[in-house]
């Protein structure tokens, strides 16, 4: 699919289908549109009337254009209220257009959408992202794809100029989102700690990133007892992955991204019971997948920021070698942890990941993790929790996420709740009471950061979509690659 920006006037464009965007309660046909309507024998007015189309967000209608019109089909798309127009409105509108275009077997498509904040580059990038991400299909595990691929060959986005660079950037960002989706969607007998590390190796080769993989002995030498405790029941070796992107000149900033990378979470001896969603726990490397997705994008966009991508990859299994509930582990910063629940394993792997990140003397650290079911209870499937020790970093993430169209909600770092993690025998327990479970998880992680500005993203809900939702199809979403990339680009 070739996406292009063009200044071809609406009245001169020809192709299989034209998609016109309308704001809510602004469906009067005036100016250029009224000339187009005349050219199409009044089809636009007719369709709006017949479909009782009001321009509501997510609404759409399609019809054939009779006569000898140079455009065969008309698609009208609701963009919601005009004063609420955002990049995400267009990203979602583009996803609706893409799905309709596919259904209607359109090959050449024109899109006529408004420009957001006079920024043609960001506007076209959001439209391109909406098209590409909503059309992405993962047929790797089907012997025959059920769903026919889209026939879209060219998409002309009208009235924005060529914007080649913005389109290329959007395509690059989508390649990272799609990598994250494919890693998350792949089952645990395909993506395991070894193959996950191989993916990181390939990224390093393809995009000239530095890579260091700490093997089990290296982790032992560094005293990563928390990570290794989780890894000890797996038949597969743990892989502590450290990818680095270094710009050519002096970096403006140094950042670290740490992603939870459990290629499967059985719960360990506190085994997840039936009905616990154990069969979905291949997604427990969603943080690591988005970290690698972001690395893929950053390696191509080459900003003047140094970025460290850290994934402590393993699987949480059971065997005679497994951690016993009650075992005490020592993390690489010397703190001791009583593992009162082996199913709170993500924070154990992240503990050593965060200590490692801080030793790199970066300016800020962001971790992202499918950490707690409690965060899903609090915020649902669409919104990630955001905890931070630093207001500037919080604002940076919020701004990055708004442009990306990915949702975060700032959660409290309520120190008092640390009482729930007090252990009579070790420095802390890994699990607190049920109430406020996502907050105690964040407080646990905070024990492994000394002074570097740090943010924690609990992405347990948004990494997976049960059904089609915005630019996401059912399945892995690639959340929050776009936010991470925007954050790094600044
Ligand atoms: N990976 C899970 C969290 C999770 C749950 C992610 C549902 C995605 C969907 C995590 O390792 C876990 O098991 N958390 C426990 C923590 C509890 C034992 C304190 C949970 O949320 O139940
Ligand atoms: Mn778990
Ligand atoms: Zn987990």
CSV table of N, CA and C and ligand atoms in Angstrom, one decimal, residues 260 262 265 281 284 343 345-346 370-371, ligand 3:
chain,number,residue,atom,x,y,z
A,260,UNK,N,9.2,-5.5,31.0
A,260,UNK,CA,9.0,-6.8,31.6
A,260,UNK,C,8.9,-7.8,30.5
A,262,UNK,N,8.5,-11.6,30.5
A,262,UNK,CA,8.2,-12.9,30.8
A,262,UNK,C,7.5,-13.6,29.6
A,265,UNK,N,4.0,-16.7,31.9
A,265,UNK,CA,3.9,-16.6,33.3
A,265,UNK,C,2.9,-17.7,33.8
A,281,UNK,N,-1.1,-16.0,29.1
A,281,UNK,CA,0.1,-15.4,29.7
A,281,UNK,C,1.4,-15.4,28.8
A,284,UNK,N,2.9,-11.9,28.6
A,284,UNK,CA,3.5,-11.2,29.7
A,284,UNK,C,4.9,-10.7,29.4
A,343,UNK,N,3.8,-15.7,42.0
A,343,UNK,CA,3.1,-15.1,40.8
A,343,UNK,C,3.4,-13.6,40.7
A,345,UNK,N,6.0,-12.2,39.9
A,345,UNK,CA,7.4,-12.4,39.4
A,345,UNK,C,7.9,-11.2,38.6
A,346,UNK,N,7.0,-10.5,38.0
A,346,UNK,CA,7.5,-9.4,37.1
A,346,UNK,C,8.3,-8.4,37.8
A,370,UNK,N,3.4,-5.7,32.0
A,370,UNK,CA,2.1,-6.2,32.3
A,370,UNK,C,2.1,-6.8,33.7
A,371,UNK,N,2.1,-5.8,34.7
A,371,UNK,CA,2.5,-6.1,36.0
A,371,UNK,C,1.4,-6.7,36.9
B,3,LIG,ZN1,3.5,-11.8,35.1
